[in-house]
């Protein structure tokens, strides 16, 4: 196995000032573990003080942007709390919202769970028709977290957010564009190729103007994101201690229908 294959996240910056952060666990559809989110968080933090970085692209691979938190890895890990992973994810969401440089998501395949949150927290989302957003938390006895409740509602509106969260519907390319979840749909090029073109155009722009513009829009669209994240943590922490959540996780691993009892 190569060094690249062993790294859960790949980070590089090109001559145009575009930093690309690539989730790199293809064997798990880029599901997130502590090492993944810690690396993404550090890259975003470093970018805020690195004058050579003028725009950021967040991506996965051709099969999956990110399938969300790695439930199997969490079940197998000893001493790893759900809270520590979610805390880092929430800091990533805030870093994306408050970034001093524009951010672009290149979505191929699934952007599910907190993967959906990561994509929607960026300023510009590029995807293709085969890609999709999905919130499946309620199918395992949990609720949206990682800012999904606020980010989806801000992008698509309350009723569409409810539809996604309560039904776990997959929202593919054209519908995602119509709903406001995506900024652009590509047909003849890869989402990553187009996302890097968009990011390069942002990188060539006036940095202070870009920063002021995105801050103004984000403060209007997501004025209470930090408290929204905290509210999700409280709700999710409660749900994680319920029998229903335990049943949901067990049923998921055993690939069977869960039997919920409301406790």
PDB file of C-alpha atoms in Angstrom:
ATOM      1  CA  UNK A   1       0.000   0.000   0.000  1.00  0.00           C
ATOM      2  CA  UNK A   2       1.341   3.463  -0.924  1.00  0.00           C
ATOM      3  CA  UNK A   3       1.683   6.414   1.417  1.00  0.00           C
ATOM      4  CA  UNK A   4      -1.131   8.157  -0.471  1.00  0.00           C
ATOM      5  CA  UNK A   5      -3.468   5.195  -0.029  1.00  0.00           C
ATOM      6  CA  UNK A   6      -2.826   5.188   3.712  1.00  0.00           C
ATOM      7  CA  UNK A   7      -3.752   8.847   4.214  1.00  0.00           C
ATOM      8  CA  UNK A   8      -7.457   9.454   4.994  1.00  0.00           C
ATOM      9  CA  UNK A   9      -7.249  12.955   3.505  1.00  0.00           C
ATOM     10  CA  UNK A  10      -5.011  14.386   0.773  1.00  0.00           C
ATOM     11  CA  UNK A  11      -4.183  18.108   0.793  1.00  0.00           C
ATOM     12  CA  UNK A  12      -2.432  20.049  -1.962  1.00  0.00           C
ATOM     13  CA  UNK A  13      -2.214  23.646  -3.191  1.00  0.00           C
ATOM     14  CA  UNK A  14      -1.561  24.500  -6.843  1.00  0.00           C
ATOM     15  CA  UNK A  15       0.171  27.479  -8.439  1.00  0.00           C
ATOM     16  CA  UNK A  16      -3.149  29.339  -8.753  1.00  0.00           C
ATOM     17  CA  UNK A  17      -3.625  29.343  -4.997  1.00  0.00           C
ATOM     18  CA  UNK A  18      -6.315  26.648  -5.004  1.00  0.00           C
ATOM     19  CA  UNK A  19      -6.072  24.273  -2.051  1.00  0.00           C
ATOM     20  CA  UNK A  20      -7.722  20.903  -2.724  1.00  0.00           C
ATOM     21  CA  UNK A  21      -8.791  18.825   0.261  1.00  0.00           C
ATOM     22  CA  UNK A  22      -9.665  15.303  -0.886  1.00  0.00           C
ATOM     23  CA  UNK A  23     -11.299  12.727   1.369  1.00  0.00           C
ATOM     24  CA  UNK A  24      -9.394   9.508   0.706  1.00  0.00           C
ATOM     25  CA  UNK A  25     -11.129   6.456   2.168  1.00  0.00           C
ATOM     26  CA  UNK A  26     -12.629   5.049  -1.059  1.00  0.00           C
ATOM     27  CA  UNK A  27     -13.006   1.556   0.419  1.00  0.00           C
ATOM     28  CA  UNK A  28     -15.515   3.090   2.899  1.00  0.00           C
ATOM     29  CA  UNK A  29     -17.091   5.552   0.442  1.00  0.00           C
ATOM     30  CA  UNK A  30     -15.113   8.284   2.202  1.00  0.00           C
ATOM     31  CA  UNK A  31     -16.974   7.748   5.459  1.00  0.00           C
ATOM     32  CA  UNK A  32     -15.528   9.975   8.155  1.00  0.00           C
ATOM     33  CA  UNK A  33     -13.413   8.883  11.107  1.00  0.00           C
ATOM     34  CA  UNK A  34     -11.517  10.976  13.655  1.00  0.00           C
ATOM     35  CA  UNK A  35      -8.341  11.009  11.554  1.00  0.00           C
ATOM     36  CA  UNK A  36     -10.285  12.319   8.547  1.00  0.00           C
ATOM     37  CA  UNK A  37     -12.000  15.193  10.306  1.00  0.00           C
ATOM     38  CA  UNK A  38      -8.863  16.164  12.251  1.00  0.00           C
ATOM     39  CA  UNK A  39      -6.895  16.476   9.004  1.00  0.00           C
ATOM     40  CA  UNK A  40      -9.620  18.461   7.245  1.00  0.00           C
ATOM     41  CA  UNK A  41      -9.938  20.768  10.238  1.00  0.00           C
ATOM     42  CA  UNK A  42      -6.185  21.438  10.351  1.00  0.00           C
ATOM     43  CA  UNK A  43      -6.037  22.105   6.604  1.00  0.00           C
ATOM     44  CA  UNK A  44      -8.850  24.645   6.868  1.00  0.00           C
ATOM     45  CA  UNK A  45      -7.246  26.291   9.886  1.00  0.00           C
ATOM     46  CA  UNK A  46      -3.884  26.500   8.109  1.00  0.00           C
ATOM     47  CA  UNK A  47      -5.525  28.007   5.020  1.00  0.00           C
ATOM     48  CA  UNK A  48      -6.819  30.961   7.023  1.00  0.00           C
ATOM     49  CA  UNK A  49      -3.276  32.143   7.770  1.00  0.00           C
ATOM     50  CA  UNK A  50      -1.584  31.100   4.523  1.00  0.00           C
ATOM     51  CA  UNK A  51      -1.533  33.980   2.031  1.00  0.00           C
ATOM     52  CA  UNK A  52      -0.753  31.568  -0.812  1.00  0.00           C
ATOM     53  CA  UNK A  53      -4.190  29.953  -0.442  1.00  0.00           C
ATOM     54  CA  UNK A  54      -6.839  31.986  -2.264  1.00  0.00           C
ATOM     55  CA  UNK A  55      -9.625  29.386  -2.607  1.00  0.00           C
ATOM     56  CA  UNK A  56     -10.435  25.896  -1.332  1.00  0.00           C
ATOM     57  CA  UNK A  57     -11.946  22.843  -3.043  1.00  0.00           C
ATOM     58  CA  UNK A  58     -13.404  20.045  -0.922  1.00  0.00           C
ATOM     59  CA  UNK A  59     -13.944  16.722  -2.692  1.00  0.00           C
ATOM     60  CA  UNK A  60     -14.032  12.938  -2.421  1.00  0.00           C
ATOM     61  CA  UNK A  61     -13.628  10.562  -5.358  1.00  0.00           C
ATOM     62  CA  UNK A  62     -15.721   9.481  -8.348  1.00  0.00           C
ATOM     63  CA  UNK A  63     -17.803   7.029  -6.272  1.00  0.00           C
ATOM     64  CA  UNK A  64     -18.523   9.130  -3.218  1.00  0.00           C
ATOM     65  CA  UNK A  65     -18.036  12.618  -1.847  1.00  0.00           C
ATOM     66  CA  UNK A  66     -18.664  11.261   1.659  1.00  0.00           C
ATOM     67  CA  UNK A  67     -21.169   8.742   2.998  1.00  0.00           C
ATOM     68  CA  UNK A  68     -21.129  10.441   6.419  1.00  0.00           C
ATOM     69  CA  UNK A  69     -19.774   9.162   9.724  1.00  0.00           C
ATOM     70  CA  UNK A  70     -18.296   5.661   9.588  1.00  0.00           C
ATOM     71  CA  UNK A  71     -20.758   3.721  11.751  1.00  0.00           C
ATOM     72  CA  UNK A  72     -18.811   0.487  11.437  1.00  0.00           C
ATOM     73  CA  UNK A  73     -15.533   2.084  12.519  1.00  0.00           C
ATOM     74  CA  UNK A  74     -17.252   3.778  15.469  1.00  0.00           C
ATOM     75  CA  UNK A  75     -18.723   0.464  16.562  1.00  0.00           C
ATOM     76  CA  UNK A  76     -15.322  -1.232  16.387  1.00  0.00           C
ATOM     77  CA  UNK A  77     -13.310   1.567  18.022  1.00  0.00           C
ATOM     78  CA  UNK A  78     -12.628   1.436  21.732  1.00  0.00           C
ATOM     79  CA  UNK A  79     -12.725   4.685  23.692  1.00  0.00           C
ATOM     80  CA  UNK A  80     -13.783   6.787  20.702  1.00  0.00           C
ATOM     81  CA  UNK A  81     -16.783   8.937  21.557  1.00  0.00           C
ATOM     82  CA  UNK A  82     -19.367  10.089  19.043  1.00  0.00           C
ATOM     83  CA  UNK A  83     -19.042  13.520  20.595  1.00  0.00           C
ATOM     84  CA  UNK A  84     -15.372  13.938  19.679  1.00  0.00           C
ATOM     85  CA  UNK A  85     -16.053  13.224  15.999  1.00  0.00           C
ATOM     86  CA  UNK A  86     -19.079  15.507  15.938  1.00  0.00           C
ATOM     87  CA  UNK A  87     -17.184  18.279  17.744  1.00  0.00           C
ATOM     88  CA  UNK A  88     -14.516  18.282  15.032  1.00  0.00           C
ATOM     89  CA  UNK A  89     -17.140  18.129  12.274  1.00  0.00           C
ATOM     90  CA  UNK A  90     -18.927  21.114  13.804  1.00  0.00           C
ATOM     91  CA  UNK A  91     -15.697  23.103  13.911  1.00  0.00           C
ATOM     92  CA  UNK A  92     -15.143  22.259  10.238  1.00  0.00           C
ATOM     93  CA  UNK A  93     -18.630  23.539   9.422  1.00  0.00           C
ATOM     94  CA  UNK A  94     -17.903  26.818  11.224  1.00  0.00           C
ATOM     95  CA  UNK A  95     -14.505  27.115   9.524  1.00  0.00           C
ATOM     96  CA  UNK A  96     -16.175  26.703   6.129  1.00  0.00           C
ATOM     97  CA  UNK A  97     -18.812  29.319   6.972  1.00  0.00           C
ATOM     98  CA  UNK A  98     -16.288  31.815   8.362  1.00  0.00           C
ATOM     99  CA  UNK A  99     -13.453  31.081   5.927  1.00  0.00           C
ATOM    100  CA  UNK A 100     -11.467  34.081   4.732  1.00  0.00           C
ATOM    101  CA  UNK A 101     -11.340  32.554   1.228  1.00  0.00           C
ATOM    102  CA  UNK A 102     -14.103  31.130  -1.013  1.00  0.00           C
ATOM    103  CA  UNK A 103     -14.857  27.412  -0.768  1.00  0.00           C
ATOM    104  CA  UNK A 104     -16.149  25.022  -3.436  1.00  0.00           C
ATOM    105  CA  UNK A 105     -17.433  21.448  -3.130  1.00  0.00           C
ATOM    106  CA  UNK A 106     -16.999  18.920  -5.946  1.00  0.00           C
ATOM    107  CA  UNK A 107     -19.667  16.271  -5.355  1.00  0.00           C
ATOM    108  CA  UNK A 108     -19.492  12.900  -7.096  1.00  0.00           C
ATOM    109  CA  UNK A 109     -21.610  10.016  -5.837  1.00  0.00           C
ATOM    110  CA  UNK A 110     -23.073  10.243  -2.350  1.00  0.00           C
ATOM    111  CA  UNK A 111     -23.048  13.272  -0.082  1.00  0.00           C
ATOM    112  CA  UNK A 112     -24.895  11.693   2.829  1.00  0.00           C
ATOM    113  CA  UNK A 113     -25.272  12.559   6.499  1.00  0.00           C
ATOM    114  CA  UNK A 114     -22.462  14.845   7.604  1.00  0.00           C
ATOM    115  CA  UNK A 115     -21.117  14.497   4.063  1.00  0.00           C
ATOM    116  CA  UNK A 116     -24.166  16.490   2.996  1.00  0.00           C
ATOM    117  CA  UNK A 117     -23.330  19.080   5.663  1.00  0.00           C
ATOM    118  CA  UNK A 118     -19.726  19.425   4.509  1.00  0.00           C
ATOM    119  CA  UNK A 119     -20.773  20.088   0.921  1.00  0.00           C
ATOM    120  CA  UNK A 120     -23.542  22.545   1.777  1.00  0.00           C
ATOM    121  CA  UNK A 121     -21.308  24.508   4.153  1.00  0.00           C
ATOM    122  CA  UNK A 122     -19.182  25.566   1.169  1.00  0.00           C
ATOM    123  CA  UNK A 123     -19.996  28.588  -0.995  1.00  0.00           C
ATOM    124  CA  UNK A 124     -20.410  26.806  -4.324  1.00  0.00           C
ATOM    125  CA  UNK A 125     -21.419  23.203  -5.039  1.00  0.00           C
ATOM    126  CA  UNK A 126     -20.629  21.456  -8.333  1.00  0.00           C
ATOM    127  CA  UNK A 127     -22.135  18.023  -8.978  1.00  0.00           C
ATOM    128  CA  UNK A 128     -23.280  15.736 -11.790  1.00  0.00           C
ATOM    129  CA  UNK A 129     -26.635  14.053 -12.390  1.00  0.00           C
ATOM    130  CA  UNK A 130     -25.584  10.739 -10.837  1.00  0.00           C
ATOM    131  CA  UNK A 131     -24.546  12.386  -7.568  1.00  0.00           C
ATOM    132  CA  UNK A 132     -26.984  12.872  -4.717  1.00  0.00           C
ATOM    133  CA  UNK A 133     -27.603  14.378  -1.304  1.00  0.00           C
ATOM    134  CA  UNK A 134     -29.247  12.308   1.421  1.00  0.00           C
ATOM    135  CA  UNK A 135     -30.100  12.592   5.112  1.00  0.00           C
ATOM    136  CA  UNK A 136     -30.791   9.115   6.507  1.00  0.00           C
ATOM    137  CA  UNK A 137     -30.422   9.823  10.236  1.00  0.00           C
ATOM    138  CA  UNK A 138     -34.044   9.006  11.101  1.00  0.00           C
ATOM    139  CA  UNK A 139     -33.636   5.568   9.535  1.00  0.00           C
ATOM    140  CA  UNK A 140     -31.222   4.652  12.349  1.00  0.00           C
ATOM    141  CA  UNK A 141     -33.034   6.389  15.197  1.00  0.00           C
ATOM    142  CA  UNK A 142     -31.036   9.615  15.074  1.00  0.00           C
ATOM    143  CA  UNK A 143     -31.470  13.220  13.900  1.00  0.00           C
ATOM    144  CA  UNK A 144     -29.516  15.384  11.444  1.00  0.00           C
ATOM    145  CA  UNK A 145     -26.284  16.788  12.829  1.00  0.00           C
ATOM    146  CA  UNK A 146     -23.180  18.545  11.564  1.00  0.00           C
ATOM    147  CA  UNK A 147     -25.363  21.558  10.846  1.00  0.00           C
ATOM    148  CA  UNK A 148     -27.554  19.670   8.358  1.00  0.00           C
ATOM    149  CA  UNK A 149     -30.804  20.948   9.861  1.00  0.00           C
ATOM    150  CA  UNK A 150     -29.730  24.561   9.286  1.00  0.00           C
ATOM    151  CA  UNK A 151     -27.732  24.118   6.078  1.00  0.00           C
ATOM    152  CA  UNK A 152     -30.382  22.159   4.168  1.00  0.00           C
ATOM    153  CA  UNK A 153     -33.173  24.485   5.305  1.00  0.00           C
ATOM    154  CA  UNK A 154     -31.116  27.550   4.326  1.00  0.00           C
ATOM    155  CA  UNK A 155     -30.380  26.066   0.903  1.00  0.00           C
ATOM    156  CA  UNK A 156     -33.637  24.324  -0.004  1.00  0.00           C
ATOM    157  CA  UNK A 157     -36.283  25.718   2.354  1.00  0.00           C
ATOM    158  CA  UNK A 158     -38.135  24.251   5.340  1.00  0.00           C
ATOM    159  CA  UNK A 159     -40.467  21.800   3.613  1.00  0.00           C
ATOM    160  CA  UNK A 160     -37.798  20.360   1.346  1.00  0.00           C
ATOM    161  CA  UNK A 161     -35.491  20.036   4.354  1.00  0.00           C
ATOM    162  CA  UNK A 162     -38.253  18.165   6.197  1.00  0.00           C
ATOM    163  CA  UNK A 163     -38.804  15.950   3.158  1.00  0.00           C
ATOM    164  CA  UNK A 164     -35.125  15.032   3.008  1.00  0.00           C
ATOM    165  CA  UNK A 165     -34.734  14.503   6.748  1.00  0.00           C
ATOM    166  CA  UNK A 166     -37.926  12.530   7.380  1.00  0.00           C
ATOM    167  CA  UNK A 167     -37.959  10.357   4.238  1.00  0.00           C
ATOM    168  CA  UNK A 168     -34.207   9.871   3.585  1.00  0.00           C
ATOM    169  CA  UNK A 169     -34.918  10.606  -0.088  1.00  0.00           C
ATOM    170  CA  UNK A 170     -31.943  10.786  -2.423  1.00  0.00           C
ATOM    171  CA  UNK A 171     -31.890  14.163  -4.168  1.00  0.00           C
ATOM    172  CA  UNK A 172     -29.985  13.771  -7.427  1.00  0.00           C
ATOM    173  CA  UNK A 173     -28.313  16.334  -9.664  1.00  0.00           C
ATOM    174  CA  UNK A 174     -31.091  18.151 -11.555  1.00  0.00           C
ATOM    175  CA  UNK A 175     -33.421  18.142  -8.549  1.00  0.00           C
ATOM    176  CA  UNK A 176     -30.593  19.258  -6.263  1.00  0.00           C
ATOM    177  CA  UNK A 177     -29.931  22.182  -8.603  1.00  0.00           C
ATOM    178  CA  UNK A 178     -33.635  23.068  -8.717  1.00  0.00           C
ATOM    179  CA  UNK A 179     -33.908  22.889  -4.925  1.00  0.00           C
ATOM    180  CA  UNK A 180     -30.879  25.105  -4.345  1.00  0.00           C
ATOM    181  CA  UNK A 181     -28.612  22.395  -2.938  1.00  0.00           C
ATOM    182  CA  UNK A 182     -26.221  22.703  -5.883  1.00  0.00           C
ATOM    183  CA  UNK A 183     -24.809  25.738  -7.674  1.00  0.00           C
ATOM    184  CA  UNK A 184     -23.941  24.054 -10.953  1.00  0.00           C
ATOM    185  CA  UNK A 185     -24.536  20.753 -12.754  1.00  0.00           C
ATOM    186  CA  UNK A 186     -21.852  19.393 -15.099  1.00  0.00           C
ATOM    187  CA  UNK A 187     -22.363  16.902 -17.916  1.00  0.00           C
ATOM    188  CA  UNK A 188     -19.216  16.712 -20.033  1.00  0.00           C
ATOM    189  CA  UNK A 189     -16.570  17.190 -17.341  1.00  0.00           C
ATOM    190  CA  UNK A 190     -15.967  15.857 -13.855  1.00  0.00           C
ATOM    191  CA  UNK A 191     -17.299  17.834 -10.880  1.00  0.00           C
ATOM    192  CA  UNK A 192     -13.740  18.120  -9.547  1.00  0.00           C
ATOM    193  CA  UNK A 193     -12.366  19.539 -12.790  1.00  0.00           C
ATOM    194  CA  UNK A 194     -15.114  22.155 -12.928  1.00  0.00           C
ATOM    195  CA  UNK A 195     -14.871  22.917  -9.195  1.00  0.00           C
ATOM    196  CA  UNK A 196     -11.170  23.646  -9.558  1.00  0.00           C
ATOM    197  CA  UNK A 197     -11.912  25.964 -12.488  1.00  0.00           C
ATOM    198  CA  UNK A 198     -14.473  27.833 -10.383  1.00  0.00           C
ATOM    199  CA  UNK A 199     -12.085  27.989  -7.434  1.00  0.00           C
ATOM    200  CA  UNK A 200      -9.316  29.330  -9.691  1.00  0.00           C
ATOM    201  CA  UNK A 201     -11.621  32.109 -10.874  1.00  0.00           C
ATOM    202  CA  UNK A 202     -12.364  32.957  -7.237  1.00  0.00           C
ATOM    203  CA  UNK A 203      -8.648  32.851  -6.421  1.00  0.00           C
ATOM    204  CA  UNK A 204      -7.989  35.396  -9.178  1.00  0.00           C
ATOM    205  CA  UNK A 205     -10.530  37.791  -7.688  1.00  0.00           C
ATOM    206  CA  UNK A 206     -10.077  40.576  -5.149  1.00  0.00           C
ATOM    207  CA  UNK A 207      -9.509  38.823  -1.793  1.00  0.00           C
ATOM    208  CA  UNK A 208     -11.042  41.506   0.437  1.00  0.00           C
ATOM    209  CA  UNK A 209     -14.103  41.797  -1.798  1.00  0.00           C
ATOM    210  CA  UNK A 210     -14.564  38.025  -1.860  1.00  0.00           C
ATOM    211  CA  UNK A 211     -14.254  37.783   1.926  1.00  0.00           C
ATOM    212  CA  UNK A 212     -16.682  40.639   2.615  1.00  0.00           C
ATOM    213  CA  UNK A 213     -19.231  39.304   0.124  1.00  0.00           C
ATOM    214  CA  UNK A 214     -19.314  35.761   1.457  1.00  0.00           C
ATOM    215  CA  UNK A 215     -19.400  37.007   5.056  1.00  0.00           C
ATOM    216  CA  UNK A 216     -22.397  39.241   4.333  1.00  0.00           C
ATOM    217  CA  UNK A 217     -24.362  36.462   2.638  1.00  0.00           C
ATOM    218  CA  UNK A 218     -23.512  33.850   5.259  1.00  0.00           C
ATOM    219  CA  UNK A 219     -24.478  36.125   8.147  1.00  0.00           C
ATOM    220  CA  UNK A 220     -27.886  36.662   6.533  1.00  0.00           C
ATOM    221  CA  UNK A 221     -28.453  33.024   5.514  1.00  0.00           C
ATOM    222  CA  UNK A 222     -26.907  31.317   8.564  1.00  0.00           C
ATOM    223  CA  UNK A 223     -26.984  33.868  11.406  1.00  0.00           C
ATOM    224  CA  UNK A 224     -27.391  31.305  14.201  1.00  0.00           C
ATOM    225  CA  UNK A 225     -25.313  28.428  12.843  1.00  0.00           C
ATOM    226  CA  UNK A 226     -23.233  28.023  16.004  1.00  0.00           C
ATOM    227  CA  UNK A 227     -26.315  27.735  18.229  1.00  0.00           C
ATOM    228  CA  UNK A 228     -27.937  25.463  15.630  1.00  0.00           C
ATOM    229  CA  UNK A 229     -24.931  23.148  15.868  1.00  0.00           C
ATOM    230  CA  UNK A 230     -25.151  23.178  19.663  1.00  0.00           C
ATOM    231  CA  UNK A 231     -28.865  22.341  19.515  1.00  0.00           C
ATOM    232  CA  UNK A 232     -28.138  19.371  17.277  1.00  0.00           C
ATOM    233  CA  UNK A 233     -25.437  18.142  19.675  1.00  0.00           C
ATOM    234  CA  UNK A 234     -27.898  18.193  22.590  1.00  0.00           C
ATOM    235  CA  UNK A 235     -30.553  16.356  20.600  1.00  0.00           C
ATOM    236  CA  UNK A 236     -28.176  13.836  19.077  1.00  0.00           C
ATOM    237  CA  UNK A 237     -26.496  13.124  22.414  1.00  0.00           C
ATOM    238  CA  UNK A 238     -29.889  12.317  23.900  1.00  0.00           C
ATOM    239  CA  UNK A 239     -30.876  10.099  20.977  1.00  0.00           C
ATOM    240  CA  UNK A 240     -27.578   8.208  21.033  1.00  0.00           C
ATOM    241  CA  UNK A 241     -28.454   7.006  24.533  1.00  0.00           C
ATOM    242  CA  UNK A 242     -31.816   5.568  23.524  1.00  0.00           C
ATOM    243  CA  UNK A 243     -32.719   1.964  22.818  1.00  0.00           C
ATOM    244  CA  UNK A 244     -34.003   3.016  19.410  1.00  0.00           C
ATOM    245  CA  UNK A 245     -30.578   4.342  18.379  1.00  0.00           C
ATOM    246  CA  UNK A 246     -28.914   1.135  19.550  1.00  0.00           C
ATOM    247  CA  UNK A 247     -31.453  -0.867  17.572  1.00  0.00           C
ATOM    248  CA  UNK A 248     -30.944   1.347  14.518  1.00  0.00           C
ATOM    249  CA  UNK A 249     -27.171   0.847  14.570  1.00  0.00           C
ATOM    250  CA  UNK A 250     -27.486  -2.898  15.140  1.00  0.00           C
ATOM    251  CA  UNK A 251     -30.036  -3.292  12.357  1.00  0.00           C
ATOM    252  CA  UNK A 252     -27.801  -1.280  10.021  1.00  0.00           C
ATOM    253  CA  UNK A 253     -24.823  -3.552  10.674  1.00  0.00           C
ATOM    254  CA  UNK A 254     -26.970  -6.685  10.392  1.00  0.00           C
ATOM    255  CA  UNK A 255     -28.661  -5.371   7.231  1.00  0.00           C
ATOM    256  CA  UNK A 256     -32.202  -5.873   8.508  1.00  0.00           C
ATOM    257  CA  UNK A 257     -35.233  -3.710   9.201  1.00  0.00           C
ATOM    258  CA  UNK A 258     -35.094  -2.081  12.662  1.00  0.00           C
ATOM    259  CA  UNK A 259     -37.799  -2.634  15.273  1.00  0.00           C
ATOM    260  CA  UNK A 260     -38.283   0.680  17.088  1.00  0.00           C
ATOM    261  CA  UNK A 261     -40.105   1.005  20.425  1.00  0.00           C
ATOM    262  CA  UNK A 262     -39.953   4.723  21.093  1.00  0.00           C
ATOM    263  CA  UNK A 263     -37.558   4.511  24.019  1.00  0.00           C
TER     264      UNK A 263
END
